Coordinates of C-alpha atoms in Angstrom, one line a residue:
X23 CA 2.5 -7.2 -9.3
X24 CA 2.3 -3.5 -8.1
X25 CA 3.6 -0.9 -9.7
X26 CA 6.6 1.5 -8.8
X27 CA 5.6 5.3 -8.1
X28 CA 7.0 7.0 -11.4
X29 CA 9.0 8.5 -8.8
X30 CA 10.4 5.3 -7.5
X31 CA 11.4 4.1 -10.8
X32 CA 13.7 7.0 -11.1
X33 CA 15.0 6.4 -7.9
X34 CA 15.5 3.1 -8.7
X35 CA 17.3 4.1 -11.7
X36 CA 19.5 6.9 -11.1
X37 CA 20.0 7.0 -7.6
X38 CA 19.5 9.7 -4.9
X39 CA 23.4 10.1 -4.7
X40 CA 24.6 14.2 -4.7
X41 CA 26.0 15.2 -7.8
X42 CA 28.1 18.3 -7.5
X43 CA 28.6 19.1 -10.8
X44 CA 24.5 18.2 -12.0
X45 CA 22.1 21.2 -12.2
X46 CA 19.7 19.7 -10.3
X47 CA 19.1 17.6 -7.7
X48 CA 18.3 13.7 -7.7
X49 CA 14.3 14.6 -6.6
X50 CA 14.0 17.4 -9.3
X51 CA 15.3 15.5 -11.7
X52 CA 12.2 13.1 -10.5
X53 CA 9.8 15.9 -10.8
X54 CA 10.7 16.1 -14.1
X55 CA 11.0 13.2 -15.5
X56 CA 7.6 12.1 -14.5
X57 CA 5.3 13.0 -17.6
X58 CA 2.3 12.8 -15.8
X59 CA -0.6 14.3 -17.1
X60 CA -1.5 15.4 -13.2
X61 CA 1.1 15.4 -10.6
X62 CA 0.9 16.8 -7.1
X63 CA 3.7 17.4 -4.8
X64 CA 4.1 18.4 -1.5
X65 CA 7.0 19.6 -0.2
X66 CA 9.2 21.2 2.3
X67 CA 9.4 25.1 2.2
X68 CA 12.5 26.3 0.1
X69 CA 13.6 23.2 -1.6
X70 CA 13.7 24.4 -5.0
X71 CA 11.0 22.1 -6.8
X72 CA 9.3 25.2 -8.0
X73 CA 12.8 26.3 -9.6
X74 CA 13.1 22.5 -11.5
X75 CA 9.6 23.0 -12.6
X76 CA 10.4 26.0 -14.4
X77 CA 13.4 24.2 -16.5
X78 CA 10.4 21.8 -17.6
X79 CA 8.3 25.0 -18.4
X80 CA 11.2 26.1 -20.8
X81 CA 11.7 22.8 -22.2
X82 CA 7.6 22.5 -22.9
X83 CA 7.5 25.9 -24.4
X84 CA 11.1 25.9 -26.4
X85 CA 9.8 22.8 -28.4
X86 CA 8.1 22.6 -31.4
X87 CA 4.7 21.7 -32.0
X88 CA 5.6 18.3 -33.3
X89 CA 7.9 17.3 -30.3
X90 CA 5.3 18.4 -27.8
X91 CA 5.5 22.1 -27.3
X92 CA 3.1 24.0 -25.8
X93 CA 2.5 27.1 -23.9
X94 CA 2.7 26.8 -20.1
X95 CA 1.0 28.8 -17.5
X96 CA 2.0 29.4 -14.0
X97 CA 0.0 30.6 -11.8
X98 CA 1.1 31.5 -8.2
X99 CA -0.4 33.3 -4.9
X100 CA 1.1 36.1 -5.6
X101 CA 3.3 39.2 -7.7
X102 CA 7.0 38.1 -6.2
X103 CA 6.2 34.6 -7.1
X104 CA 5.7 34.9 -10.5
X105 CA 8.0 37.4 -11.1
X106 CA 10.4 35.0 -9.9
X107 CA 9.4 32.6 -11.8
X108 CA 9.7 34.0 -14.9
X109 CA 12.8 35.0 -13.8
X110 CA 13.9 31.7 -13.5
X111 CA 12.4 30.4 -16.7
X112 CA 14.7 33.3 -18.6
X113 CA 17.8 31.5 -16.7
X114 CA 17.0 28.2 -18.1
X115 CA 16.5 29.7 -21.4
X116 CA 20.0 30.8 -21.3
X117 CA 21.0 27.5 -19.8
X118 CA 19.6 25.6 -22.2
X119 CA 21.0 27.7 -25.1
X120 CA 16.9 27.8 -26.3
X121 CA 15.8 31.0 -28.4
X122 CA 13.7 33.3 -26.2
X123 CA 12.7 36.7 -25.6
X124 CA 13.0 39.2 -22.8
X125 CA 10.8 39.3 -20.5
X126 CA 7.9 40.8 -21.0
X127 CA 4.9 42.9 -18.7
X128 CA 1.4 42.4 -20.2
X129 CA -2.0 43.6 -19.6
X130 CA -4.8 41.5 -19.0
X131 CA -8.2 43.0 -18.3
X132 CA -9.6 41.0 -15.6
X133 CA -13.5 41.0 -14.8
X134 CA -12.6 43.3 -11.3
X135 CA -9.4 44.9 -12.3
X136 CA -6.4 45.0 -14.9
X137 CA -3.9 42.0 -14.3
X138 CA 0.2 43.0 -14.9
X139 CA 1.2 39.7 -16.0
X140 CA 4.4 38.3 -17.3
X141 CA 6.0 36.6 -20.5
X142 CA 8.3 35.2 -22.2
X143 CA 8.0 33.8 -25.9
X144 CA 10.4 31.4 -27.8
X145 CA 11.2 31.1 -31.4
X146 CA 8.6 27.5 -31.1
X147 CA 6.0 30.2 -31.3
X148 CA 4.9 29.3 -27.3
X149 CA 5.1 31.0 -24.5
X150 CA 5.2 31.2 -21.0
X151 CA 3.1 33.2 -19.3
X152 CA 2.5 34.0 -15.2
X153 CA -1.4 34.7 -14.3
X154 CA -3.2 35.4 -11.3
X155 CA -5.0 33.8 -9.5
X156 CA -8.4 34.3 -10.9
X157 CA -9.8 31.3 -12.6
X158 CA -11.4 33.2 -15.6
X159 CA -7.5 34.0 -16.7
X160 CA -7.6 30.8 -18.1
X161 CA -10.6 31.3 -20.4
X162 CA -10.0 30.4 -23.8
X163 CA -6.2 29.4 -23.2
X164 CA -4.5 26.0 -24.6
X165 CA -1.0 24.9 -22.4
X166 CA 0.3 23.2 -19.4
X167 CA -0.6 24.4 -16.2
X168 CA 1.6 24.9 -12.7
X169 CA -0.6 26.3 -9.3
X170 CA 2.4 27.1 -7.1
X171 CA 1.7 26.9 -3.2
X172 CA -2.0 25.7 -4.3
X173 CA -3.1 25.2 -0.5
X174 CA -2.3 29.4 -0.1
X175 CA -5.2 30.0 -3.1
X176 CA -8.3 31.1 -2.1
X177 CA -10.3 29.7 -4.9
X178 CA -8.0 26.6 -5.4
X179 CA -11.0 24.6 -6.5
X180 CA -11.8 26.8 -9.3
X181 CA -8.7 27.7 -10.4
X182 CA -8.3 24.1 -10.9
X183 CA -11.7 23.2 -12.4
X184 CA -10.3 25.8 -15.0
X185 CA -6.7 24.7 -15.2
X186 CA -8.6 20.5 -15.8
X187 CA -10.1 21.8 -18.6
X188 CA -7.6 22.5 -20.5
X189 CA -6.3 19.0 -20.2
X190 CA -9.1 17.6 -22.8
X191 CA -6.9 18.6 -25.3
X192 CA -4.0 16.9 -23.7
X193 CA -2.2 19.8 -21.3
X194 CA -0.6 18.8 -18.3
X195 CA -1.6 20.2 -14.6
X196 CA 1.6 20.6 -11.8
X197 CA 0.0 21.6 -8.3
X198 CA 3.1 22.6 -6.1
X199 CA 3.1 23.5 -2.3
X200 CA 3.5 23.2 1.5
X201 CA 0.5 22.3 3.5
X202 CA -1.7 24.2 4.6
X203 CA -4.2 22.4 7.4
X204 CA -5.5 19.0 6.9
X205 CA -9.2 20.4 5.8
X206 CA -7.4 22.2 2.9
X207 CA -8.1 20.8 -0.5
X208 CA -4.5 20.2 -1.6
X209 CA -4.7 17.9 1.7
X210 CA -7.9 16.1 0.4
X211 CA -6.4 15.8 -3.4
X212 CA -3.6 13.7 -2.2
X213 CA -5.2 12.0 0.5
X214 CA -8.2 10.9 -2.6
X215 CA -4.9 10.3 -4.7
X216 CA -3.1 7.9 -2.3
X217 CA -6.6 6.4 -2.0
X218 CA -6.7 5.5 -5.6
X219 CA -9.9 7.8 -6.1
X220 CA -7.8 10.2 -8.3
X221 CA -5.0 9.7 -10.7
X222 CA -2.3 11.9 -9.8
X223 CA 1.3 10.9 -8.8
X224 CA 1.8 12.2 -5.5
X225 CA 5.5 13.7 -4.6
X226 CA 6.4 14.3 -1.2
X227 CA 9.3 16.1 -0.3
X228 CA 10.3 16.6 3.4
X229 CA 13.5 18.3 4.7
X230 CA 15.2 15.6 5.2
X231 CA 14.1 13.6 1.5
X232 CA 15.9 16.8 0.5
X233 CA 18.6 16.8 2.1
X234 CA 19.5 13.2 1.8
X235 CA 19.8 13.9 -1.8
X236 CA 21.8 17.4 -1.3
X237 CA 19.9 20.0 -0.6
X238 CA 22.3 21.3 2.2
X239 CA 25.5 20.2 0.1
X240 CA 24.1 22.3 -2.4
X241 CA 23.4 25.3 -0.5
X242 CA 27.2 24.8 0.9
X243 CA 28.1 24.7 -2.7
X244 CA 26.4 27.9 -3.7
X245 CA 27.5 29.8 -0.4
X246 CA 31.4 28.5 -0.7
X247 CA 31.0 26.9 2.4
X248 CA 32.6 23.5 3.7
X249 CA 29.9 20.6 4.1
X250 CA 30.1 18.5 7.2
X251 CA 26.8 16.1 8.7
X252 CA 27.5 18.3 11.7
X253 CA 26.8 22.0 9.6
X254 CA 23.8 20.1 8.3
X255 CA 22.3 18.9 11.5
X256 CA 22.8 22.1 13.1
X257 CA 21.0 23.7 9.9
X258 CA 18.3 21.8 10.1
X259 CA 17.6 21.6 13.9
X260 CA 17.8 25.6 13.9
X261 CA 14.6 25.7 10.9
X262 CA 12.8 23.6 13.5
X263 CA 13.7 25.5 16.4
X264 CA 13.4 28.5 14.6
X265 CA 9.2 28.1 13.3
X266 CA 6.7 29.6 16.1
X267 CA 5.4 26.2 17.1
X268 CA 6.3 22.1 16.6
X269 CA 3.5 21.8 14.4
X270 CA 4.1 24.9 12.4
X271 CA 7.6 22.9 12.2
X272 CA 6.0 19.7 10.8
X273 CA 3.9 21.6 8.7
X274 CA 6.4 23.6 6.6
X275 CA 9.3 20.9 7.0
X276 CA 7.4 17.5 7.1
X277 CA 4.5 17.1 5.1
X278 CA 2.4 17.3 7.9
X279 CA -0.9 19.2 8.1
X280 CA -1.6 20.7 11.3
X281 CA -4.4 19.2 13.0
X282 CA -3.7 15.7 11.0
X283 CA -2.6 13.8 14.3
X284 CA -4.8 11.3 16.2
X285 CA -6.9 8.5 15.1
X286 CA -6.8 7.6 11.4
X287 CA -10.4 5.5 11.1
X288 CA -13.3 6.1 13.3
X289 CA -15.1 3.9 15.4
X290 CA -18.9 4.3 13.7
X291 CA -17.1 4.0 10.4
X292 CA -15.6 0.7 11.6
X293 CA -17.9 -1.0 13.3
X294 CA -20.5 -0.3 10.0
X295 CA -18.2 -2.0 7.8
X296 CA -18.5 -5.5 10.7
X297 CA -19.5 -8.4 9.8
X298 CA -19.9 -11.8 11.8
X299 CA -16.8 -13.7 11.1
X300 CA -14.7 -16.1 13.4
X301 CA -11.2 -15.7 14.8
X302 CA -9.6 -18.3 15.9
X303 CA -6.8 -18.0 18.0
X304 CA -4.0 -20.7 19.2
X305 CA -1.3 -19.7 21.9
X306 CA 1.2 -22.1 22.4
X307 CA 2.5 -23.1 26.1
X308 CA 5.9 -23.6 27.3
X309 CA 4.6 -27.3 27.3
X310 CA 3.6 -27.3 23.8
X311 CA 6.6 -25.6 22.7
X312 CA 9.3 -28.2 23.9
X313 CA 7.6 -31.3 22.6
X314 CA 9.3 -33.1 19.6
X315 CA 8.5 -31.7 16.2
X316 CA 6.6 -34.8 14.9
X317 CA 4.2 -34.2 17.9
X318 CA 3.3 -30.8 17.5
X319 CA 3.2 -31.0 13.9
X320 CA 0.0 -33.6 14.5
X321 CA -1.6 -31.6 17.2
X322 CA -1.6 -28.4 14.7
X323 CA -3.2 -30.8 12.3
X324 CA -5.5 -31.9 14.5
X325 CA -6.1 -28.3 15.2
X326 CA -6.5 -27.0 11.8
X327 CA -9.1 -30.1 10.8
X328 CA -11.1 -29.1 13.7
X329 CA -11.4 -25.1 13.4
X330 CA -9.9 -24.0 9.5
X331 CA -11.2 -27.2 7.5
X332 CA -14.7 -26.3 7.9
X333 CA -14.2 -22.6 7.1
X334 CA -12.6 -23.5 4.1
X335 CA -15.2 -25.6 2.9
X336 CA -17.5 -22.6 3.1
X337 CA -15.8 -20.9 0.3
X338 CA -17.1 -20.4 -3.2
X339 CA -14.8 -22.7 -5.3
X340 CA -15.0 -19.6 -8.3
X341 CA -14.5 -16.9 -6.2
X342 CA -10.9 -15.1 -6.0
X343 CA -9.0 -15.3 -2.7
X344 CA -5.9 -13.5 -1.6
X345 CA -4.3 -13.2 1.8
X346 CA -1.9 -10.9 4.4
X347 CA 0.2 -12.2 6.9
X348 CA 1.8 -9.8 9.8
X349 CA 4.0 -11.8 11.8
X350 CA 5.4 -12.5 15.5
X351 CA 7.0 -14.7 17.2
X352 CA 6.6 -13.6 20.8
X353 CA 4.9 -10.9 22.4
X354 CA 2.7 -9.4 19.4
X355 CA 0.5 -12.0 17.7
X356 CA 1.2 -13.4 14.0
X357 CA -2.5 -13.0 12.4
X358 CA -3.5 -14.8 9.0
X359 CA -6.2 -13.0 7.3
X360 CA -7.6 -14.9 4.1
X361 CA -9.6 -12.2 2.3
X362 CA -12.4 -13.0 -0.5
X363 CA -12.8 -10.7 -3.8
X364 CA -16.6 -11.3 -4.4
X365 CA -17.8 -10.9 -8.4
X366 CA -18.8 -7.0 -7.7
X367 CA -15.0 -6.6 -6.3
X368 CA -16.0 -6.4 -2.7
X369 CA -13.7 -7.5 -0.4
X370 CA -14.1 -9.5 3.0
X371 CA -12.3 -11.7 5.8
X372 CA -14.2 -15.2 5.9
X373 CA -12.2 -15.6 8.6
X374 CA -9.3 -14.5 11.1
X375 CA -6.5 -16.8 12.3
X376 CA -4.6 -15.4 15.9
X377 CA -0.9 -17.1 17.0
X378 CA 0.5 -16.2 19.8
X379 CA 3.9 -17.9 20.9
X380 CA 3.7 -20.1 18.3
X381 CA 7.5 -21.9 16.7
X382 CA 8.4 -20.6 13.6
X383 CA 7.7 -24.5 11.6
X384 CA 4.4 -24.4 13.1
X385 CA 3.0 -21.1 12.1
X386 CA 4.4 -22.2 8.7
X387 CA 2.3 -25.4 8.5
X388 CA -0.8 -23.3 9.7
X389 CA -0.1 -21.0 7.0
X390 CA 0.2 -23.6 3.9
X391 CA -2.8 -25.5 5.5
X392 CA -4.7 -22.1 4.5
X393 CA -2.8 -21.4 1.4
X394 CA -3.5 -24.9 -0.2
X395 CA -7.1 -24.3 0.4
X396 CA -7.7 -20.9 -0.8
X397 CA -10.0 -21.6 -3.7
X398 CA -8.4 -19.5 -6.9
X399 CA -5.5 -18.2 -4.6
X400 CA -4.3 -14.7 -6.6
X401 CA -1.5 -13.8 -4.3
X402 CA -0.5 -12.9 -0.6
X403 CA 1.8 -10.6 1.2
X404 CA 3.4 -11.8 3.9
X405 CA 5.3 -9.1 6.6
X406 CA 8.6 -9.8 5.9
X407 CA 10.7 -7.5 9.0
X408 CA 12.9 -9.4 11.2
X409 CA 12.3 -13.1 12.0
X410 CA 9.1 -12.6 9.4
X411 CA 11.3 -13.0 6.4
X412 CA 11.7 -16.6 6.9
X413 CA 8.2 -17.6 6.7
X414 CA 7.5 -15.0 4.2
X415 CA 10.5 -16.5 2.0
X416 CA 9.3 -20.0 2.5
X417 CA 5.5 -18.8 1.5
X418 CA 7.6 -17.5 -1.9
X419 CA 9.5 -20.7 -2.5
X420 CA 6.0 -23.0 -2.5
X421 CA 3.2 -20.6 -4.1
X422 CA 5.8 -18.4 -6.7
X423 CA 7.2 -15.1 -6.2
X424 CA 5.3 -13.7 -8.8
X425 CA 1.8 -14.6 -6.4
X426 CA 3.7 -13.8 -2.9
X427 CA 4.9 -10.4 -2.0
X428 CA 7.4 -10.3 1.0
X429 CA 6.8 -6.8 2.5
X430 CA 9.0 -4.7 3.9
X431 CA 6.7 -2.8 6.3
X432 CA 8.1 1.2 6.0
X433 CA 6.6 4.2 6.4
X434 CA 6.3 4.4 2.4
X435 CA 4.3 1.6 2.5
X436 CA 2.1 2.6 4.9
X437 CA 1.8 6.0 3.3
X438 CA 0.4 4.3 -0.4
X439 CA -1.3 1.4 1.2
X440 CA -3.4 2.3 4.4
X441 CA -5.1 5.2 2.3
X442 CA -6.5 2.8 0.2
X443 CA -7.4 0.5 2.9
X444 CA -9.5 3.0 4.6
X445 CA -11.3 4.2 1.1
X446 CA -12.3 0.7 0.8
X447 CA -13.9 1.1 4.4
X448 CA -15.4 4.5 3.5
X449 CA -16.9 3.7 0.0
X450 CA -18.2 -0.1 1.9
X451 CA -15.8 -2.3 -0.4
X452 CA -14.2 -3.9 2.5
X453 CA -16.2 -5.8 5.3
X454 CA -13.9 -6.9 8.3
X455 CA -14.6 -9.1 11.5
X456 CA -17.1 -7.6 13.6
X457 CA -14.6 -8.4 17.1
X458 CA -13.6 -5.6 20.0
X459 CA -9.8 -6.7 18.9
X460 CA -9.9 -6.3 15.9
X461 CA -12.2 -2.8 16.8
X462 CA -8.7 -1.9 18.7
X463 CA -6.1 -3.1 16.4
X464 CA -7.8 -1.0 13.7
X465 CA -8.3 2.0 16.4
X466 CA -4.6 2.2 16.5
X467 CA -3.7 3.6 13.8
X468 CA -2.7 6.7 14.4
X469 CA -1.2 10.1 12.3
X470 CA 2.6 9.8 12.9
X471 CA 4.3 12.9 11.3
X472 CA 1.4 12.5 9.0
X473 CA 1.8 9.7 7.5
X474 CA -1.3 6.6 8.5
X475 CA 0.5 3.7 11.0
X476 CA 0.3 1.6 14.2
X477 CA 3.1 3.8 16.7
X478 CA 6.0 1.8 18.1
X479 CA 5.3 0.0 21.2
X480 CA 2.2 -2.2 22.2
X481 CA -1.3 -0.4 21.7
X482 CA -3.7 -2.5 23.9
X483 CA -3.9 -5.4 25.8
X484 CA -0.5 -6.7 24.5
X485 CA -1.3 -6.3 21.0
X486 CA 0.3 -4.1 18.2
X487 CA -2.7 -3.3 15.4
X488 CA -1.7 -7.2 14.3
X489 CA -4.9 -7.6 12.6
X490 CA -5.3 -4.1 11.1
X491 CA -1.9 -4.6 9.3
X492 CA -2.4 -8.4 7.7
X493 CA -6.0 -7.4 6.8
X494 CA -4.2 -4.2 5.0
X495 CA -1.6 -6.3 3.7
X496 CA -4.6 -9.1 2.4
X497 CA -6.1 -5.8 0.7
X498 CA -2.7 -4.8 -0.9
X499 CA -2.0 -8.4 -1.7
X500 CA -5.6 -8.8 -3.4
X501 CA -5.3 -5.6 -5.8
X502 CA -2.1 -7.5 -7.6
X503 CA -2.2 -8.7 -11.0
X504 CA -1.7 -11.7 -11.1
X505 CA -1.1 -14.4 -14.5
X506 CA -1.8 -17.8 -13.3
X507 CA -1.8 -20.3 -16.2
X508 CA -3.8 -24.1 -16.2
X509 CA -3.0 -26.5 -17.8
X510 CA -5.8 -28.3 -20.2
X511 CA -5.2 -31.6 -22.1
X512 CA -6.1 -31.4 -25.9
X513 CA -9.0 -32.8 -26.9
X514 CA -9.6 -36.9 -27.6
X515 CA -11.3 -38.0 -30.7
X516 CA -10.7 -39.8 -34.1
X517 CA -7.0 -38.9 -35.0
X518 CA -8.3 -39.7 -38.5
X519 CA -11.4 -36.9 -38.3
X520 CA -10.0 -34.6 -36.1
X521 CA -6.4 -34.3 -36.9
X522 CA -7.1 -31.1 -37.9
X523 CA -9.3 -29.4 -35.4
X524 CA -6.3 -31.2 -32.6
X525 CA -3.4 -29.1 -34.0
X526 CA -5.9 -25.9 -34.5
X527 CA -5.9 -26.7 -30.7
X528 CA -2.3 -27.1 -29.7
X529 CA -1.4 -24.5 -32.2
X530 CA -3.8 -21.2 -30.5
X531 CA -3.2 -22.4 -26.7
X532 CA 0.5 -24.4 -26.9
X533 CA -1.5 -27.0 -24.7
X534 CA -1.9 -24.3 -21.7
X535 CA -4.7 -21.9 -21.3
X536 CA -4.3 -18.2 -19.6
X537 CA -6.8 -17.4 -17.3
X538 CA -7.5 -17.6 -13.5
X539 CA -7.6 -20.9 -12.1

């Protein structure tokens, strides 16, 4: 099964509820409570993460060595930002009741000019220290690491090449900021993170993430003034109104890096990663749809003898198979895509299965006829919006909820799931049907206030990326783990002569073995 987001698990322990009388907020709580040795977030402008990662500086630094302390480094864009930093540090300090200094102004020669930084040491023996910007600040240094607004750095990639290094010896990197352009490395670090081709956990933080968990109650709070949904609408409409441009706006507010709109995967990329594979599509007609169960239910079995049976047959009975489903009833299409997970972990659609206007108890028989066939079947994920739930809930009942995952189909999902679809394409892990449908459906995905989806509302020729989404979801579906356990029968032989080695036997495997079957 896939994992929560340490994030999520939070969430999905404490809540996102406002608490007036908690320090911090539900998502800075979040930030610090995931012990990540690299996290990334980005954020709205002004939401106070920077401030929450500061009380985790102070509790790093305040500890001794034996419960973890270390010193921590920040390192912002500028003079203000660490001086407020620090600043903030020495309140949590004196919030936490920890034994600390004042604050301290250091020299540090630098290779083009003396550096004022700042400190403040704690009766642990740490410190915590603000540098600049200049990677070689980090020479010879042993601590955590925070790069506040990392897409403003000019040398952000070796500031951080500096800042990894330290982490051989088990320090912790924080990269903090707004976006800054989609070309911008902090764009391409979480975009390779979502991807699964590095390990950070990824926060994001938009106005409105923050102010469903009090950001504008707090501020109301602090100010003495009276909270209503009204005051905070009209707060937050006037910041968007406010910024130059609408994609300045998305930018500093949304998580959205300007010039990150418009087509998510291109066209050469796609149709390299074609293969010949056939789709075969059933529509069913006004005729077909008011006969008498019993009779369609043969002439879909007729149906799937004809066109699936021989397909099946075709696949490698030791090879692992998963599958996605993304479901319609009328209008879009319902499309089956089986997906194959070859023995170098390649993965590729033998097939594609179309419905359009098809009942609900038919699409379900067409569905189980694949599922029962699927040699070594791992899992599936079914979409499981609207009317989908049904089939996606029966799919559960018959192959186990711990192999079926019925998928909720959000903007969260597509943000951690087409990512790592379209690394697949890009690192040629994932072969698709070569088909000018499929071409399409794949085509419209778009950027939608940055994160990777198909828009509302049909794309092309009466479809809605239906194929694109269940081959995503058979990709999603196909990286779950899995246990499936076989049974085995113990052994025959003399009960005189092999008494022994038989209970050996029942003894290691309890008469089951674990393993794929």
């Amino acid at each position: 099964m896939p994992l929560m987001s340490k994030q999520d698990a939070f969430y999905a322990k404490h809540g996102k509820e406002y608490d007036a009388d908690s320090v911090l907020l539900s998502y800075q709580k979040a930030w610090i409570a995931d012990d990540s040795p690299l996290k990334i977030a980005e954020k709205s402008r002004r939401t106070g993460l920077t401030w929450a990662e500061a009380a985790d500086a102070v509790l790093s630094a305040s500890a001794e060595k034996t419960a973890g302390g270390t010193d921590h480094f920040y390192v912002g864009s500028g003079k203000d930002m660490a001086i407020e930093f620090i600043q903030a540090c020495a309140m949590w300090a004196k919030h936490f009741n920890k034994a600390a200094g004042e604050i301290e102004e250091e020299i540090l020669e630098d290779e083009d000019k003396d550096i004022l930084t700042f400190n403040i040491r704690f009766a642990s023996g740490y410190k915590i220290q603000a540098l600049s910007s200049n990677p070689s600040n980090m020479r010879g240094r042993q601590g955590n690491v925070t790069i506040d607004e990392s897409a403003f750095h000019d040398r952000l990639a070796e500031v951080l090449k500096a800042a990894l290094a330290l982490t051989m010896w088990g320090a912790k990197v924080r990269l903090i900021s707004t976006h800054n352009g989609v070309d911008n490395l902090f764009n391409e670090i979480i975009q390779d993170s979502r991807a699964g081709k590095k390990r950070y956990s990824v926060h994001r933080l938009t106005i409105d993430d923050a102010c469903e968990q009090g950001l504008y109650k707090r501020i109301c709070q602090i100010r003495g003034l009276e909270w209503s949904q009204t005051a905070e609408d009209e707060w937050k409409a006037n910041l968007i109104k406010d910024t130059a441009t609408q994609e300045d706006a998305m930018e500093e507010y949304y998580c959205v890096p300007k010039q990150g709109g418009g087509v998510y995967l291109n066209r050469a990329l796609l149709e390299a990663r074609m293969v010949d594979a056939p789709i075969f599509r059933f529509e069913g007609t006004a005729e077909f749809n008011s006969w008498p169960e019993h009779l369609r239910e043969a002439e879909i079995t007729d149906w799937c003898e004809k066109h699936l049976r021989p397909e099946l047959a075709k696949l490698d009975a030791k090879t692992l198979h998963a599958f996605g489903e993304d479901f319609a009833r009328s209008g879009d299409m319902t499309v089956i895509a089986p997906m194959l997970i070859n023995q170098q972990l390649k993965r590729s659609i033998p097939f594609l299965v179309e419905l359009k206007n098809v009942p609900f108890r038919n699409q379900e028989q067409i569905l189980f006829y694949i599922g029962d066939r699927l040699p070594r079947m791992t899992g599936g994920a079914l979409d499981a919006r609207g009317n989908g739930q049904y089939l996606a809930e029966q799919a559960k009942y018959k192959y186990g909820s711990g192999r079926i995952q019925e998928v909720m189909l959000s903007e969260k999902w597509y943000l951690e799931n087409m990512p790592k679809m379209k690394a697949a394409l890009e690192d040629d892990t994932l072969n698709i049907p070569r088909d000018a449908d499929v071409l399409n459906d794949f085509r419209a995905i778009q950027m939608v206030r940055g994160i990777p989806r198909i828009p509302e509302g049909q794309t092309s020729a009466g479809r809605h990326g239906d194929s694109a989404i269940a081959i995503c979801l058979a990709y999603f579906a196909s990286q779950m783990e899995v246990q499936v356990y076989g049974y085995h029968s113990v052994p025959k032989g003399n009960i005189g002569q092999d008494h022994d080695r038989i209970n050996r036997s029942i003894r290691t495997t309890a008469g089951f073995s674990r393993g794929m079957m």
